[in-house]
JSON list of C-alpha atoms in Angstrom, two decimals:
[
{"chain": "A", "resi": 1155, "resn": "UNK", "atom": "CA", "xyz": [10.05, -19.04, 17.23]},
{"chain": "A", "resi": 1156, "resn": "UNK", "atom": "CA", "xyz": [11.81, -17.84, 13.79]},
{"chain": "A", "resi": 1157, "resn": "UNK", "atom": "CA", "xyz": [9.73, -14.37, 14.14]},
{"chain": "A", "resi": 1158, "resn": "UNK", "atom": "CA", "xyz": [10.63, -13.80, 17.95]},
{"chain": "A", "resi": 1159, "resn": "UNK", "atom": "CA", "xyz": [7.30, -12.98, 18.49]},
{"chain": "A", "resi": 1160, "resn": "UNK", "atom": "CA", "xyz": [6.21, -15.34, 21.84]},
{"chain": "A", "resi": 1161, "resn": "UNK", "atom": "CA", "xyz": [4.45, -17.99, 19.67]},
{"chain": "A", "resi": 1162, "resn": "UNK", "atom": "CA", "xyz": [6.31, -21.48, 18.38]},
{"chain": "A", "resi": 1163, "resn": "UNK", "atom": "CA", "xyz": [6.25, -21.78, 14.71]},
{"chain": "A", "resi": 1164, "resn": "UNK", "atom": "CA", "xyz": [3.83, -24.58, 15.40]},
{"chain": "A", "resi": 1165, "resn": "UNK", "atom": "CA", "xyz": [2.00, -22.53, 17.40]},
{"chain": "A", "resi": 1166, "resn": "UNK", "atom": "CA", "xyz": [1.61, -20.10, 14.47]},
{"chain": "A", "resi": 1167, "resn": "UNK", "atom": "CA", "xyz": [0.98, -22.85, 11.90]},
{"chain": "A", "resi": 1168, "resn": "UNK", "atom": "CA", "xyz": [-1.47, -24.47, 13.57]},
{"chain": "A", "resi": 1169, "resn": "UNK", "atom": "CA", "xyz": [-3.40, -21.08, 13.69]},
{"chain": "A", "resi": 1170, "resn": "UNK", "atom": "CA", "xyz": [-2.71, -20.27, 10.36]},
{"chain": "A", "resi": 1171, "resn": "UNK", "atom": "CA", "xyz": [-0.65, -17.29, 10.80]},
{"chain": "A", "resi": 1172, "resn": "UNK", "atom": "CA", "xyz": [2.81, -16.74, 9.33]},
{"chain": "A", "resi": 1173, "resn": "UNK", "atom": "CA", "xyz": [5.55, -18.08, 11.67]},
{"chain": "A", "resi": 1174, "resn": "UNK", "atom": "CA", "xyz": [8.10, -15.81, 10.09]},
{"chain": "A", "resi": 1175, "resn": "UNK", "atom": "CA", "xyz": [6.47, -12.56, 10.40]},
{"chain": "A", "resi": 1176, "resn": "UNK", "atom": "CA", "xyz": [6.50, -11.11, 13.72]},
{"chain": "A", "resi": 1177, "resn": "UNK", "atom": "CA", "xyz": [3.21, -9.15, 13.20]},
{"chain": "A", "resi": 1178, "resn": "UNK", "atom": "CA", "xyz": [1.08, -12.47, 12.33]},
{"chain": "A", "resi": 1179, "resn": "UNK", "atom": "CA", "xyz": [0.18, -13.70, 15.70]},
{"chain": "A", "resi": 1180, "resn": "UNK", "atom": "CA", "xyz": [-2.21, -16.08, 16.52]},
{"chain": "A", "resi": 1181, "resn": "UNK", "atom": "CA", "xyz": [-6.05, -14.88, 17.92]},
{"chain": "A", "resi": 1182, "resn": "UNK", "atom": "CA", "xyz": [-6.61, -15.42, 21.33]},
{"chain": "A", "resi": 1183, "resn": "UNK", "atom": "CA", "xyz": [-10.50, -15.36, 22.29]},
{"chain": "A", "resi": 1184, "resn": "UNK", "atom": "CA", "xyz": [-11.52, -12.98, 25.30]},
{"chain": "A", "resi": 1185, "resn": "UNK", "atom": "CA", "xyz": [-10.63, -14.39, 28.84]},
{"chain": "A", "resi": 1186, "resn": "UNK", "atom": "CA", "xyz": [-13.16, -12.51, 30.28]},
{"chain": "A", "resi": 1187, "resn": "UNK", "atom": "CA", "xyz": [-17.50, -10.96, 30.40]},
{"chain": "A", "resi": 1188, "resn": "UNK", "atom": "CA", "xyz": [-18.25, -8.52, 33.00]},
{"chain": "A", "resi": 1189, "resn": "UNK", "atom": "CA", "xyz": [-21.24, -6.12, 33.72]},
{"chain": "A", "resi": 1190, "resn": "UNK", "atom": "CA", "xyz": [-21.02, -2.85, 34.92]},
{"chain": "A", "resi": 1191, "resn": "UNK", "atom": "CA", "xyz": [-24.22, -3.46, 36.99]},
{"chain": "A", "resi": 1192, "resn": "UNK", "atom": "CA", "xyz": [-26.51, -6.70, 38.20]},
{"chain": "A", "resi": 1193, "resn": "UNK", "atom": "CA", "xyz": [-29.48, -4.92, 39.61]},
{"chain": "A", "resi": 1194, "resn": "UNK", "atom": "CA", "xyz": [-32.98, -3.23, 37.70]},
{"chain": "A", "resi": 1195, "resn": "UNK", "atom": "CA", "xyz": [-35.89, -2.00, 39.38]},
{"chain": "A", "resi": 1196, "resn": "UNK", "atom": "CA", "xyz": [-38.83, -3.82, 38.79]},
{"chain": "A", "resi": 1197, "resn": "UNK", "atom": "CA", "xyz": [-41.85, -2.29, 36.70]},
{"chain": "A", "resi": 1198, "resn": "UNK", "atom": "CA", "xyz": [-39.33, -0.27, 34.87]},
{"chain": "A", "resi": 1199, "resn": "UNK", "atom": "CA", "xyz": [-40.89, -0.45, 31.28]},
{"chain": "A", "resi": 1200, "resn": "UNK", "atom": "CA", "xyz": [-39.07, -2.59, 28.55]},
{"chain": "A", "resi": 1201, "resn": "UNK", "atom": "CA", "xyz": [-36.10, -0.94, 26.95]},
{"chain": "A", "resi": 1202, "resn": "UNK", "atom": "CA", "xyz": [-34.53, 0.51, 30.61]},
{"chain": "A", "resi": 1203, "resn": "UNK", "atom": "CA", "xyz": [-30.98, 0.30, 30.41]},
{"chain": "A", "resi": 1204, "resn": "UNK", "atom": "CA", "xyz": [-29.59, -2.11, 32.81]},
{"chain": "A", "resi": 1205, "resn": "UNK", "atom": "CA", "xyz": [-25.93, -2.74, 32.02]},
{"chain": "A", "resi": 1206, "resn": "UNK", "atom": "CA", "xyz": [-22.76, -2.42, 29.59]},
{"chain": "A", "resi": 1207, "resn": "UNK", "atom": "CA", "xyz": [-20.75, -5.37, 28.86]},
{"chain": "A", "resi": 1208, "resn": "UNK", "atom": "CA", "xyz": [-17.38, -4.88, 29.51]},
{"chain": "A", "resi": 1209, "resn": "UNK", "atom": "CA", "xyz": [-14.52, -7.56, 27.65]},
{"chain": "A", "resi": 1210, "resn": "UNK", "atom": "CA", "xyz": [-10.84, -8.83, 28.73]},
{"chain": "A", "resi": 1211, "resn": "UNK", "atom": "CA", "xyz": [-9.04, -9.94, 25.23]},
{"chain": "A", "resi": 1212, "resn": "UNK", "atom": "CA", "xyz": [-5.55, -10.61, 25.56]},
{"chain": "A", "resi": 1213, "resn": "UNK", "atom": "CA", "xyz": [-5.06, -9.52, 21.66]},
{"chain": "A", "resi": 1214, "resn": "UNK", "atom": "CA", "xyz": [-6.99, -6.30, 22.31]},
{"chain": "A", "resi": 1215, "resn": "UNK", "atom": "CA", "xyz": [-4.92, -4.30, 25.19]},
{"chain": "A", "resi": 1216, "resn": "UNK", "atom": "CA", "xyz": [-6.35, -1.01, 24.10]},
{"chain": "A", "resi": 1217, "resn": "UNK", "atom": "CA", "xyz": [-10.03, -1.76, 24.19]},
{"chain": "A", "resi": 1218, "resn": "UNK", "atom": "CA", "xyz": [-10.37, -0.41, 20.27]},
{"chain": "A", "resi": 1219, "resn": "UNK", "atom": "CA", "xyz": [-11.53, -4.40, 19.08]},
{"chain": "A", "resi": 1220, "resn": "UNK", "atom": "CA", "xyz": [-14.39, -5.53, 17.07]},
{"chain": "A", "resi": 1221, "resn": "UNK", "atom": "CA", "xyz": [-17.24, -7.40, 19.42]},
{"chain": "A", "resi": 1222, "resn": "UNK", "atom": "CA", "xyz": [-20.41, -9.20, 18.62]},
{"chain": "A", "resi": 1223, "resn": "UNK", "atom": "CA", "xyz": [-22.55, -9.98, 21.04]},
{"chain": "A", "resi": 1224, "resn": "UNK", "atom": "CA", "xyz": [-25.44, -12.35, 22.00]},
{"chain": "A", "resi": 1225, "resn": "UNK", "atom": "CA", "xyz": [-27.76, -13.68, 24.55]},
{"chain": "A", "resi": 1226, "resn": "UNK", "atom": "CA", "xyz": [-27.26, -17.15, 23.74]},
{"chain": "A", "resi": 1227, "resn": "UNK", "atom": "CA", "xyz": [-28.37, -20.23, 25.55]},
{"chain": "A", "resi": 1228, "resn": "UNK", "atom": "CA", "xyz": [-27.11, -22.86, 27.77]},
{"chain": "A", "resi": 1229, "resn": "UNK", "atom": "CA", "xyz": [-26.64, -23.44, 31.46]},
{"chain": "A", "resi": 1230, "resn": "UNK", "atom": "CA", "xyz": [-27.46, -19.74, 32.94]},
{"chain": "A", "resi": 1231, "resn": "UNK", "atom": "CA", "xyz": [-29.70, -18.95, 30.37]},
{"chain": "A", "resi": 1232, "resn": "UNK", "atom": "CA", "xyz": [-33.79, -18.83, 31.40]},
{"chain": "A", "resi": 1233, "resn": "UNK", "atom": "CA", "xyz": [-34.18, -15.02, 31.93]},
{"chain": "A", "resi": 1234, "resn": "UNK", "atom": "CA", "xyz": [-32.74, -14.39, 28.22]},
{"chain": "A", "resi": 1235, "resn": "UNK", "atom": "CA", "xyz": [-36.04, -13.42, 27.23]},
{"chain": "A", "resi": 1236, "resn": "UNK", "atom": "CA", "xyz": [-36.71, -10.44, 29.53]},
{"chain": "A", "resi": 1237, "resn": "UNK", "atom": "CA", "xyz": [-33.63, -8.79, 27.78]},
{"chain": "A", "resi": 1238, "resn": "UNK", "atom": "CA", "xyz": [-31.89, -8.04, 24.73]},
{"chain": "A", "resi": 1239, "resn": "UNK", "atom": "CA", "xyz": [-28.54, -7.02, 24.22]},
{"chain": "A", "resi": 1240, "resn": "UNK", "atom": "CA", "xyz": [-27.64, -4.37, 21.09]},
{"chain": "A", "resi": 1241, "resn": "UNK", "atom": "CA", "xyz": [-24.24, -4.64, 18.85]},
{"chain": "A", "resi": 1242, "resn": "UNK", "atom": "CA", "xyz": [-23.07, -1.90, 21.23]},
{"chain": "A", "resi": 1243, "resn": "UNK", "atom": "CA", "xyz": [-23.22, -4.33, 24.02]},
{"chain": "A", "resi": 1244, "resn": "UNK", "atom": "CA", "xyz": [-25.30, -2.73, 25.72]},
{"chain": "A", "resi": 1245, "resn": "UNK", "atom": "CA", "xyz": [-28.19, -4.78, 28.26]},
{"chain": "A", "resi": 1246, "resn": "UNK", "atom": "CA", "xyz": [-31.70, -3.87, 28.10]},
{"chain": "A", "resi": 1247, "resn": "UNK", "atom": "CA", "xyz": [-34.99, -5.20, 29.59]},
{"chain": "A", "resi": 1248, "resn": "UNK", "atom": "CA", "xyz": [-37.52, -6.35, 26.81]},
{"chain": "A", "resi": 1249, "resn": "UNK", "atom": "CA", "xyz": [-40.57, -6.45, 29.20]},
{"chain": "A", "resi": 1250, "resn": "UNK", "atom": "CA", "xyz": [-41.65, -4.88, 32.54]},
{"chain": "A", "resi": 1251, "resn": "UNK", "atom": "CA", "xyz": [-40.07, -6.96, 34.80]},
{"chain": "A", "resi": 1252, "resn": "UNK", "atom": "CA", "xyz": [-41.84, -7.99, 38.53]},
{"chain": "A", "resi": 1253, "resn": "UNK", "atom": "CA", "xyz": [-40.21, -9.07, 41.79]},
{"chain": "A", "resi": 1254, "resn": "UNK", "atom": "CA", "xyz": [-42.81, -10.75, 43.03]},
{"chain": "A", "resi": 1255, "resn": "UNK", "atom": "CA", "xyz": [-42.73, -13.20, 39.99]},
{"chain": "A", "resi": 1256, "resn": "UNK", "atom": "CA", "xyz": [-39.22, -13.53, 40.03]},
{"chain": "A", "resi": 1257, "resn": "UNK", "atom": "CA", "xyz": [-36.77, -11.76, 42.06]},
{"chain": "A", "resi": 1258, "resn": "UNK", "atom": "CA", "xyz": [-33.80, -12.46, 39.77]},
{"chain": "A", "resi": 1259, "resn": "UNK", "atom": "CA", "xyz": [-32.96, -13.35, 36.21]},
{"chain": "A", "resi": 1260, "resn": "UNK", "atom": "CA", "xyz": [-29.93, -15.54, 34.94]},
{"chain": "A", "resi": 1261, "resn": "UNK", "atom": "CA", "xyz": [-28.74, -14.72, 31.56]},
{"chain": "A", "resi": 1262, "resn": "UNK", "atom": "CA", "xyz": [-26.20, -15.91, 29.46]},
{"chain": "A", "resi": 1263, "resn": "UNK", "atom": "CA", "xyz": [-24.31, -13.84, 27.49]},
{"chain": "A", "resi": 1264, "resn": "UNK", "atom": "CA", "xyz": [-21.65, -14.86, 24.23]},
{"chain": "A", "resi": 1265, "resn": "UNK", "atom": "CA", "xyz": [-18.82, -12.03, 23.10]},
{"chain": "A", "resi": 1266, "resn": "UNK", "atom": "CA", "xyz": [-17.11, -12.99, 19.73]},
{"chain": "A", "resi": 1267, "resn": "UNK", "atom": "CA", "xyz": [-14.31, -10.96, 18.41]},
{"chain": "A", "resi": 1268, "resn": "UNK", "atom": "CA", "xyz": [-13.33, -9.84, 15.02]},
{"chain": "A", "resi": 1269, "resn": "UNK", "atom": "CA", "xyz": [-11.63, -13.15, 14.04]},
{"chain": "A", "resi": 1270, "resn": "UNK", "atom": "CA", "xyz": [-14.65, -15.53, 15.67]},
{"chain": "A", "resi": 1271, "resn": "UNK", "atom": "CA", "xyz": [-12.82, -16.59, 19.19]},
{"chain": "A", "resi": 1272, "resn": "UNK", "atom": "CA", "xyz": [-15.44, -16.08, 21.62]},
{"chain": "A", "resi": 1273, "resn": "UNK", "atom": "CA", "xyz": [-16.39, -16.96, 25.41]},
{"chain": "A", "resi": 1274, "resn": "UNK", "atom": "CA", "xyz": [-19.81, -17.36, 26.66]},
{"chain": "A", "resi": 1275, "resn": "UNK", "atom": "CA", "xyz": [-20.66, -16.69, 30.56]},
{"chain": "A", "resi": 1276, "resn": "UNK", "atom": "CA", "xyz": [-23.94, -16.34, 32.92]},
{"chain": "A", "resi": 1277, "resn": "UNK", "atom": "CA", "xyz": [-24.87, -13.61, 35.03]},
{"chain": "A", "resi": 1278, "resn": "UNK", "atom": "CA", "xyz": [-27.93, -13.45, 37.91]},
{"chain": "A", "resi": 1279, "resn": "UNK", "atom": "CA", "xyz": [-29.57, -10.24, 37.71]},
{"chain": "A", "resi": 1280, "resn": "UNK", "atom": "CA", "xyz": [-31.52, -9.06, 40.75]},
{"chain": "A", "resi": 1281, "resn": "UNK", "atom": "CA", "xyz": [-35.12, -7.79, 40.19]},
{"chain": "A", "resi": 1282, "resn": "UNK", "atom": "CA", "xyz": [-35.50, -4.82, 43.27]},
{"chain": "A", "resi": 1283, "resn": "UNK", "atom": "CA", "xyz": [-38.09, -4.97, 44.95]},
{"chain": "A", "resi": 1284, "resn": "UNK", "atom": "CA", "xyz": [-40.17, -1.82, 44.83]},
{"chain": "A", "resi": 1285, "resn": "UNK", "atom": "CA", "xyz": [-43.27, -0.04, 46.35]},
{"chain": "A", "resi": 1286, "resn": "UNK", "atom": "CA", "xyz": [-46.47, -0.81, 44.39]},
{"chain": "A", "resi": 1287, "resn": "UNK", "atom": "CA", "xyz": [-48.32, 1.49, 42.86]},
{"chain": "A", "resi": 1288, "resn": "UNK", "atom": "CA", "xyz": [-50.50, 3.78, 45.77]},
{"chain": "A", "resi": 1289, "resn": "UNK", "atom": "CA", "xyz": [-48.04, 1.83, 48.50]},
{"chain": "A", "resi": 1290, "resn": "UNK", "atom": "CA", "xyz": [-46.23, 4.28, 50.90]},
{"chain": "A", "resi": 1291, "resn": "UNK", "atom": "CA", "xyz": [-42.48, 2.86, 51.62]},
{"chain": "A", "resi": 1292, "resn": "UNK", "atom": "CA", "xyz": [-43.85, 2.36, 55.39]},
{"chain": "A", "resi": 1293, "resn": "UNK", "atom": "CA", "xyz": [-46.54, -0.25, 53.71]},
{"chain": "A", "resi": 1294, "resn": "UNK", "atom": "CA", "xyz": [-44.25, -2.45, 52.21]},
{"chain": "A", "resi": 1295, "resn": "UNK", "atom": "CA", "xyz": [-40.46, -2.42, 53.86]},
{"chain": "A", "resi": 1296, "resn": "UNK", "atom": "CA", "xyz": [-38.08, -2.55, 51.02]},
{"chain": "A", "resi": 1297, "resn": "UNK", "atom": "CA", "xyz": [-34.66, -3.64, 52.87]},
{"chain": "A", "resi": 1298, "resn": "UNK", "atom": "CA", "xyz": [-33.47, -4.58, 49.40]},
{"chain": "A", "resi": 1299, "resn": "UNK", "atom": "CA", "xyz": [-32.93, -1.21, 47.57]},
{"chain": "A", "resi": 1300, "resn": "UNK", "atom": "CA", "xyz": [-29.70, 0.61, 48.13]},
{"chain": "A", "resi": 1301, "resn": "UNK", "atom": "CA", "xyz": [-30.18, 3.62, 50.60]},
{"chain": "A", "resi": 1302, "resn": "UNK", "atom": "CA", "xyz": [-30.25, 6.59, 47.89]},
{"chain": "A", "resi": 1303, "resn": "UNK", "atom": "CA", "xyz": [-34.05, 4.44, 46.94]},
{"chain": "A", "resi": 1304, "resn": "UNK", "atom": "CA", "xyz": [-34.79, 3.58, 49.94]},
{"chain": "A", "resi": 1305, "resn": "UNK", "atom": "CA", "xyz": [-37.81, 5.85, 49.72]},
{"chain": "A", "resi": 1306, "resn": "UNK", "atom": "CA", "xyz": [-38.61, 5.96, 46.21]},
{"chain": "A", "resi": 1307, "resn": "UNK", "atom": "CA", "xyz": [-42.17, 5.72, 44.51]},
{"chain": "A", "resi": 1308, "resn": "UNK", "atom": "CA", "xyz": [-43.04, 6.20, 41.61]},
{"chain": "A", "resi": 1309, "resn": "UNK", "atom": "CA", "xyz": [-44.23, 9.32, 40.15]},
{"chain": "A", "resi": 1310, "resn": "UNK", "atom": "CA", "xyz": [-47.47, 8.38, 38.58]},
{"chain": "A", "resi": 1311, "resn": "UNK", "atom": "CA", "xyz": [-49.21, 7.70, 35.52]},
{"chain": "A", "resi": 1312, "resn": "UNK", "atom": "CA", "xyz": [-47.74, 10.95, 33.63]},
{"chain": "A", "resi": 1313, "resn": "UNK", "atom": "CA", "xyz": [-44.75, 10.24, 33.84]},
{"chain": "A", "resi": 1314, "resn": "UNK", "atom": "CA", "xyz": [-44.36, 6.27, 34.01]},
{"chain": "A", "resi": 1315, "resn": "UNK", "atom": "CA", "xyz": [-40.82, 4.92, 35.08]},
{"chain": "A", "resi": 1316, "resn": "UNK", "atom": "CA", "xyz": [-40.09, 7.95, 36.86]},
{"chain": "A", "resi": 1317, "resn": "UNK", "atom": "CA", "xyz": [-39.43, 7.88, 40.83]},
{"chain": "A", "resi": 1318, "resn": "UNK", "atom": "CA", "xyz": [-39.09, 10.52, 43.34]},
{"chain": "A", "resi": 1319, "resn": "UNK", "atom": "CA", "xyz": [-37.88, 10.77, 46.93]},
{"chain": "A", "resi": 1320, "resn": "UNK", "atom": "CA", "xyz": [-37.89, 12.40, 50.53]},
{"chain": "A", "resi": 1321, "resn": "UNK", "atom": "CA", "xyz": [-34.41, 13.57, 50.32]}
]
């Protein structure tokens, strides 16, 4: 380690950064994919926001890197196409999505960094259950939604997506 800077010279050769210089350091790709949230309401319309990706990268303490980010397939993949994910990394649902036809969706999302190291990783995301339109909660029990919607409905047609409640 000529530079003193962690890395073995061959560790910086083989990466193609300058084993002398203690500011060329070899890329490491991100270690980890999270999401700030695994749960949408179903017969939100397409376009709800459901979730931020969040990124561990050893080489980018400070949170200030470059990502790109994709819904890409493989293993964990089949709901990919009721979302789409922006180059903010933000998660969005691309159609109105429906418990009933499937309570959950696996995605699978790649983050790439600004010198193309990347890790790929699934997430389930859980379709809530919610009262029909014209349903009363009492109708349909809904032991699923956290207890600030437990008694949600929606609203109506003039003002789709929109939900009130008793409290």
């Amino acid at each position: 380690d000529d530079d003193g800077d962690g890395f073995t010279d061959a560790e910086e050769l083989a990466a193609g950064t300058d084993p002398t210089n203690p500011a060329s350091v070899p890329n490491h790709s991100p270690t980890d994919i999270a999401l700030n949230n695994l749960r949408v309401a179903e017969g939100r319309p397409a376009g709800d926001l459901v979730a931020s990706v969040g990124i561990s990268d050893p080489d980018d303490v400070n949170g200030t890197g470059n990502y790109a980010y994709a819904l890409v397939d493989g293993n964990g993949s089949s709901g990919n196409g009721s979302f789409t994910l922006d180059e903010n990394g933000t998660l969005r649902t691309a159609q109105v999505l429906d418990h009933e036809s499937n309570a959950s969706q696996a995605i699978r999302i790649r983050v790439t960094d600004e010198h193309n190291a990347s890790l790929e990783k699934s997430f389930v995301i859980e379709v809530i259950n919610m009262p029909e339109q014209g349903e009363s909660p009492t109708e349909q029990p809904v032991p699923d939604l956290p207890p600030w919607l437990a008694h949600a409905q929606p609203v109506g047609e003039e003002a789709p997506g929109w939900f009130t409640s008793t409290w």
